[in-house]
């Protein structure tokens, strides 16, 4: 299995060779040369598999340069019930991503039972173990530099803590994250984790990361790595839970299901697209956005019009406050028939701050099962309230965006109500206390092991928003 770039001007590489990197040298994103296909017999064999066995059955089709026994060990070590224990009443932690039936043909797929209570743990935990394996094998080390406004940074730190050959330098805006999110990250005392509170906003943090990445000499000398959302390892790890969700709510392979996916960078739903391309019987992929609706606009009009960070709304589903969906290029590559020259042409416009219009491909969009919708603050509050009243289940704001759009789709397409809809639960409500309190009048339940996390000692360094200072800091600490 070789991986190619969506821009078609980088050499094809193996899984381990692209694992530690982000963009391909030509600025494109990596995808497998072809999608491995699953047969009816394969799917039948997957019924009843445990999550780790299922993950191995799928990932081993994408990874052929790590010995199968080693890959199996890495997967088994990653997907253990002890790591995904924050289940709801009636759910089994051994399922890793258990479903919760809300109504006839309406389910939640709980993806947020890992250490940071967000679905990013699903992929990041695997990445931590894969990174350590590949680095140990090649005798290399890496310094991961990232910027976060909350979820990504903590998922990365919990995945990389204590890992051999890896240091994490995570920039976050000083005093701008919630107390809970800050405590989650800053209470980590591991020697290889460096929390850096930047005197500025999230964009300042991102600018510092960019400045360091643009300094090729520094980047090479200090082996600067990234775990951003375009990393292929993160995408492929997420393909697994679409299979798990499908198998959980169907009895035979003739049945189809749809998924509703709270989306930002298009990483999660891109994994759903790949599962579908592999042959998983997915009917619709419902892309749900918040007020930052660049993706909803595309799937409705065929026009992709990213907005700048100045035009990004700060919402109560903050992990979806994204106006340029970094993984979207992967889907468009497939949509244009894997024509890399076409992708280069489209992104020449995007990379220059422009837009593109591929309206003429709208009929093809339907072939891929994509539909979309958007949600806003009032919708989220109402959906959280109604879900509590009707099902006695408290959901977080991002999941509320997904559920709101899924229900809207059902309302407009009554015939599709016969197809099970699985809404991906991308975070637990405990992460967003203020918004839940606004919706319900009381704070969400918090897992007991996280009670009082705000009172733990914190380890962090306050820093000026200056790329020179972070470079010195990395140099001094490696
Ligand atoms: C990251 C995130 C999303 C968006 O996922 P993408 O893969 O970027 O589309 C949605 N919800 C939560 C809670 C997240 O942390």
Tab-separated table of C-alpha atoms and ligand atoms in Angstrom:
chain	number	residue	atom	x	y	z
A	1	UNK	CA	0.000	0.000	0.000
A	2	UNK	CA	1.516	3.274	-1.175
A	3	UNK	CA	0.314	6.772	-0.370
A	4	UNK	CA	0.053	9.531	-2.954
A	5	UNK	CA	-0.444	13.276	-2.670
A	6	UNK	CA	-3.666	14.977	-3.734
A	7	UNK	CA	-1.489	17.423	-5.690
A	8	UNK	CA	0.259	14.639	-7.591
A	9	UNK	CA	3.803	15.999	-7.412
A	10	UNK	CA	5.283	14.064	-4.495
A	11	UNK	CA	6.732	10.548	-4.562
A	12	UNK	CA	4.468	7.706	-3.405
A	13	UNK	CA	5.479	6.573	0.078
A	14	UNK	CA	4.678	3.873	2.600
A	15	UNK	CA	2.607	4.295	5.758
A	16	UNK	CA	5.557	4.622	8.167
A	17	UNK	CA	7.160	7.218	5.911
A	18	UNK	CA	4.178	9.569	6.051
A	19	UNK	CA	3.175	8.805	9.638
A	20	UNK	CA	5.201	11.527	11.345
A	21	UNK	CA	4.540	14.267	8.827
A	22	UNK	CA	1.739	16.562	7.799
A	23	UNK	CA	1.492	17.958	4.290
A	24	UNK	CA	3.189	16.241	1.382
A	25	UNK	CA	6.159	18.224	-0.013
A	26	UNK	CA	3.972	19.502	-2.890
A	27	UNK	CA	1.472	20.972	-0.410
A	28	UNK	CA	-1.077	18.185	-0.896
A	29	UNK	CA	-2.534	15.620	1.495
A	30	UNK	CA	-1.751	11.922	1.475
A	31	UNK	CA	-4.303	9.299	0.472
A	32	UNK	CA	-3.895	5.615	-0.342
A	33	UNK	CA	-3.351	4.868	-4.030
A	34	UNK	CA	-6.566	2.858	-3.946
A	35	UNK	CA	-9.090	2.165	-1.206
A	36	UNK	CA	-8.969	-1.425	0.020
A	37	UNK	CA	-12.316	-3.139	-0.624
A	38	UNK	CA	-14.234	-5.213	1.870
A	39	UNK	CA	-16.428	-8.046	0.655
A	40	UNK	CA	-19.737	-9.217	2.017
A	41	UNK	CA	-17.887	-12.132	3.642
A	42	UNK	CA	-15.383	-9.709	5.239
A	43	UNK	CA	-18.215	-7.668	6.714
A	44	UNK	CA	-19.927	-10.788	8.041
A	45	UNK	CA	-16.680	-11.893	9.650
A	46	UNK	CA	-16.438	-8.488	11.351
A	47	UNK	CA	-19.771	-8.979	13.114
A	48	UNK	CA	-19.063	-9.765	16.740
A	49	UNK	CA	-15.424	-8.700	16.594
A	50	UNK	CA	-14.072	-6.716	19.536
A	51	UNK	CA	-13.037	-3.127	18.819
A	52	UNK	CA	-9.299	-3.963	18.716
A	53	UNK	CA	-9.877	-6.954	16.421
A	54	UNK	CA	-12.031	-4.836	14.146
A	55	UNK	CA	-9.416	-2.075	14.168
A	56	UNK	CA	-6.759	-4.598	13.181
A	57	UNK	CA	-8.939	-6.045	10.409
A	58	UNK	CA	-9.322	-2.568	8.919
A	59	UNK	CA	-5.981	-0.904	9.644
A	60	UNK	CA	-3.945	-3.898	8.445
A	61	UNK	CA	-5.364	-3.214	4.959
A	62	UNK	CA	-3.793	0.248	5.039
A	63	UNK	CA	-0.503	-0.582	6.784
A	64	UNK	CA	1.787	-3.147	5.207
A	65	UNK	CA	5.187	-1.918	6.359
A	66	UNK	CA	4.720	-2.721	10.049
A	67	UNK	CA	4.759	-6.455	10.833
A	68	UNK	CA	1.201	-7.652	11.483
A	69	UNK	CA	2.019	-8.962	14.956
A	70	UNK	CA	3.486	-5.584	15.950
A	71	UNK	CA	0.508	-3.690	14.567
A	72	UNK	CA	-1.805	-5.982	16.512
A	73	UNK	CA	0.139	-5.350	19.730
A	74	UNK	CA	-0.013	-1.565	19.181
A	75	UNK	CA	-3.765	-1.668	18.552
A	76	UNK	CA	-4.480	-3.940	21.529
A	77	UNK	CA	-2.471	-1.620	23.773
A	78	UNK	CA	-4.434	1.406	22.478
A	79	UNK	CA	-8.056	0.309	22.603
A	80	UNK	CA	-8.453	-1.011	26.161
A	81	UNK	CA	-11.593	-0.532	28.249
A	82	UNK	CA	-9.481	1.021	31.032
A	83	UNK	CA	-8.651	3.895	28.657
A	84	UNK	CA	-12.244	4.371	27.440
A	85	UNK	CA	-14.077	4.017	30.711
A	86	UNK	CA	-16.318	7.104	30.813
A	87	UNK	CA	-19.383	5.236	29.635
A	88	UNK	CA	-23.028	6.097	30.248
A	89	UNK	CA	-25.316	3.897	32.281
A	90	UNK	CA	-26.040	0.700	30.365
A	91	UNK	CA	-23.008	1.028	28.095
A	92	UNK	CA	-20.115	-1.397	28.150
A	93	UNK	CA	-16.611	0.107	28.227
A	94	UNK	CA	-15.288	-2.963	26.391
A	95	UNK	CA	-17.170	-1.748	23.308
A	96	UNK	CA	-14.762	1.248	23.270
A	97	UNK	CA	-17.309	3.148	21.112
A	98	UNK	CA	-20.673	1.951	22.470
A	99	UNK	CA	-23.937	3.062	20.891
A	100	UNK	CA	-26.887	4.546	22.737
A	101	UNK	CA	-30.358	4.176	21.292
A	102	UNK	CA	-32.317	7.420	21.567
A	103	UNK	CA	-35.330	6.555	19.461
A	104	UNK	CA	-36.498	4.350	16.604
A	105	UNK	CA	-33.641	4.501	14.056
A	106	UNK	CA	-31.834	7.195	16.003
A	107	UNK	CA	-28.603	6.448	17.848
A	108	UNK	CA	-25.612	8.143	19.435
A	109	UNK	CA	-22.191	6.603	18.857
A	110	UNK	CA	-20.152	7.442	21.961
A	111	UNK	CA	-16.676	8.361	20.774
A	112	UNK	CA	-15.709	10.464	23.754
A	113	UNK	CA	-15.096	7.975	26.535
A	114	UNK	CA	-11.317	8.382	26.396
A	115	UNK	CA	-9.044	10.370	28.712
A	116	UNK	CA	-9.879	13.890	27.431
A	117	UNK	CA	-13.620	13.289	26.869
A	118	UNK	CA	-13.519	14.120	23.148
A	119	UNK	CA	-13.450	11.893	20.075
A	120	UNK	CA	-9.966	13.105	19.149
A	121	UNK	CA	-8.659	10.559	21.668
A	122	UNK	CA	-9.804	7.750	19.354
A	123	UNK	CA	-7.133	8.591	16.778
A	124	UNK	CA	-4.585	10.403	18.889
A	125	UNK	CA	-4.090	7.511	21.326
A	126	UNK	CA	-3.235	5.235	18.413
A	127	UNK	CA	-0.923	7.855	16.959
A	128	UNK	CA	0.984	8.085	20.275
A	129	UNK	CA	1.695	4.365	20.239
A	130	UNK	CA	2.496	4.280	16.499
A	131	UNK	CA	4.878	7.243	16.817
A	132	UNK	CA	6.723	5.622	19.713
A	133	UNK	CA	7.015	2.340	17.792
A	134	UNK	CA	8.337	3.898	14.568
A	135	UNK	CA	10.731	6.270	16.372
A	136	UNK	CA	12.126	3.498	18.562
A	137	UNK	CA	12.633	1.264	15.544
A	138	UNK	CA	14.509	3.920	13.585
A	139	UNK	CA	16.360	5.329	16.612
A	140	UNK	CA	14.881	8.756	15.976
A	141	UNK	CA	13.201	11.352	18.157
A	142	UNK	CA	10.698	14.139	17.495
A	143	UNK	CA	9.633	17.407	19.090
A	144	UNK	CA	5.965	17.943	18.465
A	145	UNK	CA	5.029	21.594	18.278
A	146	UNK	CA	1.356	22.515	18.242
A	147	UNK	CA	-1.153	25.244	18.952
A	148	UNK	CA	-4.480	24.566	20.594
A	149	UNK	CA	-7.581	26.316	21.785
A	150	UNK	CA	-8.607	23.236	23.764
A	151	UNK	CA	-9.474	19.759	22.481
A	152	UNK	CA	-6.596	18.953	20.128
A	153	UNK	CA	-3.867	19.937	22.549
A	154	UNK	CA	-5.135	17.890	25.426
A	155	UNK	CA	-5.813	14.848	23.238
A	156	UNK	CA	-2.251	15.097	21.896
A	157	UNK	CA	-0.708	15.484	25.342
A	158	UNK	CA	-2.603	12.548	26.860
A	159	UNK	CA	-1.580	10.430	23.876
A	160	UNK	CA	2.105	11.386	23.951
A	161	UNK	CA	2.743	11.647	27.705
A	162	UNK	CA	5.608	9.450	28.830
A	163	UNK	CA	6.322	8.222	25.282
A	164	UNK	CA	9.955	7.473	24.446
A	165	UNK	CA	11.593	9.755	21.887
A	166	UNK	CA	8.754	12.293	21.922
A	167	UNK	CA	8.509	15.746	23.464
A	168	UNK	CA	5.396	17.893	23.135
A	169	UNK	CA	5.504	21.711	23.090
A	170	UNK	CA	1.894	22.859	23.153
A	171	UNK	CA	1.038	26.532	22.795
A	172	UNK	CA	-2.299	27.786	24.102
A	173	UNK	CA	-3.634	31.314	24.623
A	174	UNK	CA	-2.945	32.363	28.227
A	175	UNK	CA	-6.148	32.471	30.312
A	176	UNK	CA	-8.381	31.958	27.253
A	177	UNK	CA	-9.317	28.270	27.650
A	178	UNK	CA	-11.998	27.095	30.053
A	179	UNK	CA	-10.817	26.302	33.589
A	180	UNK	CA	-11.512	22.628	32.970
A	181	UNK	CA	-9.600	22.514	29.679
A	182	UNK	CA	-6.688	24.405	31.218
A	183	UNK	CA	-6.599	22.025	34.165
A	184	UNK	CA	-6.740	18.981	31.886
A	185	UNK	CA	-3.573	20.061	30.116
A	186	UNK	CA	-1.637	21.946	32.764
A	187	UNK	CA	-2.047	19.306	35.475
A	188	UNK	CA	0.062	16.861	33.449
A	189	UNK	CA	3.411	16.597	35.213
A	190	UNK	CA	5.184	14.372	32.673
A	191	UNK	CA	8.744	15.425	31.830
A	192	UNK	CA	8.104	15.234	28.071
A	193	UNK	CA	5.110	17.600	28.111
A	194	UNK	CA	5.679	21.365	27.897
A	195	UNK	CA	2.597	23.547	28.306
A	196	UNK	CA	3.194	27.038	27.027
A	197	UNK	CA	0.679	29.761	27.857
A	198	UNK	CA	1.119	32.439	25.205
A	199	UNK	CA	0.269	36.041	26.032
A	200	UNK	CA	-2.089	36.450	23.099
A	201	UNK	CA	-4.952	34.740	21.284
A	202	UNK	CA	-5.133	31.404	19.484
A	203	UNK	CA	-4.085	32.968	16.162
A	204	UNK	CA	-0.874	34.217	17.800
A	205	UNK	CA	-0.124	30.651	18.889
A	206	UNK	CA	-0.750	29.396	15.377
A	207	UNK	CA	1.454	32.112	13.891
A	208	UNK	CA	4.306	31.050	16.175
A	209	UNK	CA	3.961	27.440	15.020
A	210	UNK	CA	3.934	28.553	11.385
A	211	UNK	CA	6.995	30.750	11.868
A	212	UNK	CA	8.933	27.842	13.361
A	213	UNK	CA	7.778	25.469	10.604
A	214	UNK	CA	8.873	27.968	7.961
A	215	UNK	CA	12.403	27.998	9.397
A	216	UNK	CA	13.592	24.889	7.553
A	217	UNK	CA	16.995	24.805	9.233
A	218	UNK	CA	15.544	24.997	12.745
A	219	UNK	CA	12.845	22.509	11.858
A	220	UNK	CA	15.424	19.977	10.663
A	221	UNK	CA	17.874	20.524	13.515
A	222	UNK	CA	15.228	20.114	16.206
A	223	UNK	CA	13.161	17.479	14.349
A	224	UNK	CA	9.955	19.477	14.680
A	225	UNK	CA	6.882	17.323	14.123
A	226	UNK	CA	3.138	17.911	14.166
A	227	UNK	CA	0.007	15.980	14.975
A	228	UNK	CA	-2.438	18.281	13.210
A	229	UNK	CA	-5.729	17.202	11.756
A	230	UNK	CA	-4.380	16.426	8.288
A	231	UNK	CA	-2.159	13.641	9.596
A	232	UNK	CA	-3.155	10.483	7.700
A	233	UNK	CA	-2.785	8.298	10.797
A	234	UNK	CA	-5.479	10.325	12.515
A	235	UNK	CA	-7.868	9.905	9.583
A	236	UNK	CA	-7.396	6.183	9.110
A	237	UNK	CA	-7.832	5.416	12.814
A	238	UNK	CA	-11.267	7.020	12.605
A	239	UNK	CA	-12.460	4.761	9.779
A	240	UNK	CA	-12.827	1.989	12.370
A	241	UNK	CA	-15.663	3.475	14.411
A	242	UNK	CA	-17.881	3.850	11.337
A	243	UNK	CA	-17.649	0.082	10.927
A	244	UNK	CA	-18.246	-0.411	14.637
A	245	UNK	CA	-21.336	1.814	14.538
A	246	UNK	CA	-22.680	0.111	11.424
A	247	UNK	CA	-22.239	-3.373	12.887
A	248	UNK	CA	-23.817	-2.332	16.195
A	249	UNK	CA	-27.155	-1.281	14.711
A	250	UNK	CA	-27.597	-3.729	11.811
A	251	UNK	CA	-28.328	-7.457	11.695
A	252	UNK	CA	-27.328	-8.148	8.099
A	253	UNK	CA	-25.206	-6.615	5.364
A	254	UNK	CA	-28.166	-5.679	3.174
A	255	UNK	CA	-29.042	-2.937	5.661
A	256	UNK	CA	-27.738	0.586	5.299
A	257	UNK	CA	-27.133	3.258	7.911
A	258	UNK	CA	-26.516	7.006	7.823
A	259	UNK	CA	-24.146	9.025	9.978
A	260	UNK	CA	-24.478	12.610	11.177
A	261	UNK	CA	-21.099	14.170	11.878
A	262	UNK	CA	-20.387	17.425	13.755
A	263	UNK	CA	-17.705	18.851	11.473
A	264	UNK	CA	-14.918	21.401	11.487
A	265	UNK	CA	-11.778	20.373	9.649
A	266	UNK	CA	-13.613	17.574	7.815
A	267	UNK	CA	-11.354	14.932	9.386
A	268	UNK	CA	-14.057	12.893	11.072
A	269	UNK	CA	-16.487	12.810	8.146
A	270	UNK	CA	-13.604	12.209	5.724
A	271	UNK	CA	-13.043	8.924	7.575
A	272	UNK	CA	-16.730	8.149	6.965
A	273	UNK	CA	-16.252	8.843	3.270
A	274	UNK	CA	-13.337	6.418	3.219
A	275	UNK	CA	-15.363	3.740	5.042
A	276	UNK	CA	-18.041	4.181	2.376
A	277	UNK	CA	-15.458	3.962	-0.432
A	278	UNK	CA	-14.244	0.687	1.093
A	279	UNK	CA	-17.720	-0.725	0.678
A	280	UNK	CA	-19.366	-0.144	4.055
A	281	UNK	CA	-23.105	0.187	3.311
A	282	UNK	CA	-23.486	3.840	4.287
A	283	UNK	CA	-26.497	5.662	2.896
A	284	UNK	CA	-26.013	9.311	3.862
A	285	UNK	CA	-23.132	11.198	5.417
A	286	UNK	CA	-24.756	14.194	7.046
A	287	UNK	CA	-22.239	17.000	7.506
A	288	UNK	CA	-23.271	19.252	10.409
A	289	UNK	CA	-21.686	22.652	10.944
A	290	UNK	CA	-22.287	25.420	13.447
A	291	UNK	CA	-22.494	29.120	12.486
A	292	UNK	CA	-19.181	28.615	10.683
A	293	UNK	CA	-20.965	27.011	7.756
A	294	UNK	CA	-18.386	26.896	4.969
A	295	UNK	CA	-18.974	23.161	4.487
A	296	UNK	CA	-22.756	23.432	4.570
A	297	UNK	CA	-22.516	26.122	1.926
A	298	UNK	CA	-20.390	23.865	-0.274
A	299	UNK	CA	-22.659	20.846	-0.073
A	300	UNK	CA	-25.679	23.027	-0.854
A	301	UNK	CA	-24.207	25.158	-3.645
A	302	UNK	CA	-21.006	23.560	-4.974
A	303	UNK	CA	-19.082	26.703	-4.011
A	304	UNK	CA	-16.216	26.355	-1.527
A	305	UNK	CA	-15.549	29.727	0.025
A	306	UNK	CA	-13.205	29.554	3.027
A	307	UNK	CA	-13.258	32.608	5.266
A	308	UNK	CA	-10.329	34.186	7.065
A	309	UNK	CA	-9.795	33.858	10.810
A	310	UNK	CA	-11.179	37.400	11.216
A	311	UNK	CA	-14.478	36.115	9.830
A	312	UNK	CA	-14.674	33.058	12.056
A	313	UNK	CA	-17.422	33.189	14.675
A	314	UNK	CA	-16.620	32.198	18.243
A	315	UNK	CA	-19.456	29.871	19.171
A	316	UNK	CA	-20.601	27.577	21.963
A	317	UNK	CA	-19.380	24.599	19.905
A	318	UNK	CA	-15.842	26.013	19.745
A	319	UNK	CA	-14.091	22.933	18.322
A	320	UNK	CA	-16.044	23.469	15.107
A	321	UNK	CA	-15.094	27.147	14.780
A	322	UNK	CA	-13.193	26.544	11.582
A	323	UNK	CA	-13.625	28.349	8.301
A	324	UNK	CA	-11.120	26.457	6.201
A	325	UNK	CA	-11.625	22.703	6.372
A	326	UNK	CA	-8.109	21.338	6.094
A	327	UNK	CA	-9.114	17.772	5.155
A	328	UNK	CA	-11.676	18.784	2.550
A	329	UNK	CA	-9.058	18.497	-0.206
A	330	UNK	CA	-9.039	14.726	0.333
A	331	UNK	CA	-12.696	14.405	-0.620
A	332	UNK	CA	-12.442	16.834	-3.522
A	333	UNK	CA	-9.571	14.738	-4.937
A	334	UNK	CA	-11.986	11.804	-5.162
A	335	UNK	CA	-14.829	14.009	-6.384
A	336	UNK	CA	-12.805	15.270	-9.374
A	337	UNK	CA	-11.854	11.718	-10.311
A	338	UNK	CA	-8.437	11.886	-8.611
A	339	UNK	CA	-7.269	14.478	-11.103
A	340	UNK	CA	-4.334	16.059	-9.225
A	341	UNK	CA	-3.929	18.833	-11.808
A	342	UNK	CA	-7.527	19.834	-11.166
A	343	UNK	CA	-6.931	19.854	-7.387
A	344	UNK	CA	-3.839	22.033	-7.884
A	345	UNK	CA	-5.902	24.449	-9.925
A	346	UNK	CA	-8.717	24.621	-7.331
A	347	UNK	CA	-6.352	25.097	-4.398
A	348	UNK	CA	-4.272	27.689	-6.222
A	349	UNK	CA	-7.332	29.831	-5.676
A	350	UNK	CA	-7.922	28.706	-2.063
A	351	UNK	CA	-4.268	29.162	-1.096
A	352	UNK	CA	-4.472	32.726	-2.393
A	353	UNK	CA	-7.437	33.486	-0.164
A	354	UNK	CA	-10.028	32.816	-2.877
A	355	UNK	CA	-12.871	30.384	-3.488
A	356	UNK	CA	-13.822	27.823	-6.136
A	357	UNK	CA	-17.041	26.812	-7.805
A	358	UNK	CA	-17.615	23.210	-8.896
A	359	UNK	CA	-21.387	23.437	-9.226
A	360	UNK	CA	-21.243	21.236	-12.297
A	361	UNK	CA	-20.240	18.328	-10.033
A	362	UNK	CA	-23.330	18.647	-7.804
A	363	UNK	CA	-24.981	15.515	-9.273
A	364	UNK	CA	-21.852	13.536	-8.411
A	365	UNK	CA	-21.966	14.784	-4.815
A	366	UNK	CA	-25.166	12.853	-4.306
A	367	UNK	CA	-23.389	9.658	-5.448
A	368	UNK	CA	-21.090	10.049	-2.455
A	369	UNK	CA	-24.027	10.303	-0.060
A	370	UNK	CA	-23.192	13.754	1.255
A	371	UNK	CA	-25.895	16.072	2.586
A	372	UNK	CA	-25.467	18.925	5.054
A	373	UNK	CA	-27.015	21.392	7.429
A	374	UNK	CA	-26.021	24.000	9.988
A	375	UNK	CA	-26.934	24.862	13.543
A	376	UNK	CA	-26.662	27.896	15.800
A	377	UNK	CA	-26.514	28.722	19.493
A	378	UNK	CA	-30.288	28.765	19.975
A	379	UNK	CA	-30.571	25.411	18.137
A	380	UNK	CA	-27.909	23.889	20.377
A	381	UNK	CA	-29.562	25.075	23.580
A	382	UNK	CA	-32.933	23.771	22.423
A	383	UNK	CA	-31.537	20.430	21.266
A	384	UNK	CA	-29.715	19.892	24.565
A	385	UNK	CA	-32.902	20.683	26.491
A	386	UNK	CA	-35.121	18.482	24.316
A	387	UNK	CA	-32.703	15.562	24.397
A	388	UNK	CA	-32.626	15.719	28.182
A	389	UNK	CA	-36.420	16.019	28.430
A	390	UNK	CA	-37.233	13.329	25.889
A	391	UNK	CA	-34.479	10.753	26.452
A	392	UNK	CA	-32.932	11.764	29.784
A	393	UNK	CA	-29.557	12.050	28.049
A	394	UNK	CA	-27.292	15.083	28.345
A	395	UNK	CA	-25.269	15.801	25.204
A	396	UNK	CA	-22.560	18.365	24.585
A	397	UNK	CA	-22.873	21.357	22.259
A	398	UNK	CA	-21.043	19.781	19.285
A	399	UNK	CA	-23.110	16.616	19.430
A	400	UNK	CA	-26.174	18.877	19.659
A	401	UNK	CA	-25.204	20.449	16.324
A	402	UNK	CA	-25.023	16.945	14.827
A	403	UNK	CA	-28.339	15.834	16.299
A	404	UNK	CA	-30.103	19.047	15.276
A	405	UNK	CA	-28.995	18.654	11.658
A	406	UNK	CA	-29.822	14.917	11.660
A	407	UNK	CA	-33.369	15.582	12.892
A	408	UNK	CA	-33.787	18.349	10.350
A	409	UNK	CA	-32.770	15.893	7.643
A	410	UNK	CA	-35.301	13.322	8.890
A	411	UNK	CA	-38.027	15.964	8.839
A	412	UNK	CA	-37.340	16.885	5.248
A	413	UNK	CA	-36.859	13.303	4.042
A	414	UNK	CA	-39.520	11.213	5.734
A	415	UNK	CA	-38.740	8.117	3.636
A	416	UNK	CA	-35.193	8.080	5.006
A	417	UNK	CA	-36.532	7.667	8.546
A	418	UNK	CA	-36.473	3.919	7.840
A	419	UNK	CA	-32.687	4.024	7.676
A	420	UNK	CA	-30.935	4.125	11.055
A	421	UNK	CA	-29.199	7.442	11.703
A	422	UNK	CA	-26.125	7.361	13.923
A	423	UNK	CA	-25.113	10.714	15.387
A	424	UNK	CA	-21.448	10.807	16.349
A	425	UNK	CA	-20.960	12.055	19.904
A	426	UNK	CA	-17.768	14.081	19.605
A	427	UNK	CA	-17.396	15.280	23.206
A	428	UNK	CA	-18.912	14.687	26.626
A	429	UNK	CA	-20.947	17.512	28.184
A	430	UNK	CA	-18.597	17.730	31.202
A	431	UNK	CA	-16.152	19.548	28.926
A	432	UNK	CA	-18.514	22.455	28.323
A	433	UNK	CA	-20.009	23.254	31.709
A	434	UNK	CA	-20.978	26.855	30.989
A	435	UNK	CA	-23.004	26.050	27.879
A	436	UNK	CA	-24.727	23.084	29.521
A	437	UNK	CA	-25.576	25.190	32.552
A	438	UNK	CA	-27.062	27.785	30.235
A	439	UNK	CA	-29.197	25.130	28.542
A	440	UNK	CA	-30.296	23.092	31.541
A	441	UNK	CA	-29.893	25.364	34.538
A	442	UNK	CA	-27.389	23.009	36.148
A	443	UNK	CA	-23.877	21.784	35.450
A	444	UNK	CA	-23.390	18.451	33.647
A	445	UNK	CA	-22.287	15.412	35.568
A	446	UNK	CA	-18.537	15.035	35.694
A	447	UNK	CA	-16.745	11.661	35.780
A	448	UNK	CA	-15.686	11.159	39.402
A	449	UNK	CA	-12.017	10.725	38.528
A	450	UNK	CA	-12.027	14.280	37.159
A	451	UNK	CA	-13.660	15.888	40.202
A	452	UNK	CA	-11.479	18.676	41.514
A	453	UNK	CA	-9.077	18.563	38.557
A	454	UNK	CA	-8.929	22.387	38.717
A	455	UNK	CA	-7.291	22.145	42.152
A	456	UNK	CA	-4.349	19.979	41.056
A	457	UNK	CA	-0.911	21.575	40.774
A	458	UNK	CA	-0.290	22.965	37.285
A	459	UNK	CA	2.887	22.965	35.218
A	460	UNK	CA	3.177	25.608	32.495
A	461	UNK	CA	5.378	28.395	31.193
A	462	UNK	CA	4.015	31.824	30.315
A	463	UNK	CA	5.577	33.186	27.154
A	464	UNK	CA	5.432	36.297	24.937
A	465	UNK	CA	3.845	35.784	21.513
A	466	UNK	CA	7.226	35.669	19.796
A	467	UNK	CA	8.565	32.891	17.560
A	468	UNK	CA	12.139	33.647	18.666
A	469	UNK	CA	11.262	32.918	22.285
A	470	UNK	CA	9.681	29.539	21.556
A	471	UNK	CA	12.691	28.560	19.427
A	472	UNK	CA	15.036	29.377	22.318
A	473	UNK	CA	12.787	27.433	24.672
A	474	UNK	CA	12.812	24.337	22.443
A	475	UNK	CA	16.579	24.578	21.982
A	476	UNK	CA	17.106	24.811	25.743
A	477	UNK	CA	14.833	21.874	26.532
A	478	UNK	CA	16.037	19.287	24.008
B	1	LIG	C1	-12.425	18.486	16.540
B	1	LIG	C2	-13.847	18.421	16.930
B	1	LIG	C3	-14.894	18.427	15.958
B	1	LIG	C4	-14.623	18.599	14.483
B	1	LIG	O1	-14.017	17.468	13.910
B	1	LIG	P1	-13.304	17.545	12.478
B	1	LIG	O2	-12.619	16.257	12.320
B	1	LIG	O3	-12.339	18.704	12.565
B	1	LIG	O4	-14.356	17.791	11.461
B	1	LIG	C5	-16.195	18.294	16.408
B	1	LIG	N1	-16.490	18.190	17.718
B	1	LIG	C6	-15.526	18.184	18.677
B	1	LIG	C7	-15.922	18.073	20.099
B	1	LIG	C8	-14.172	18.286	18.322
B	1	LIG	O5	-13.233	18.284	19.278
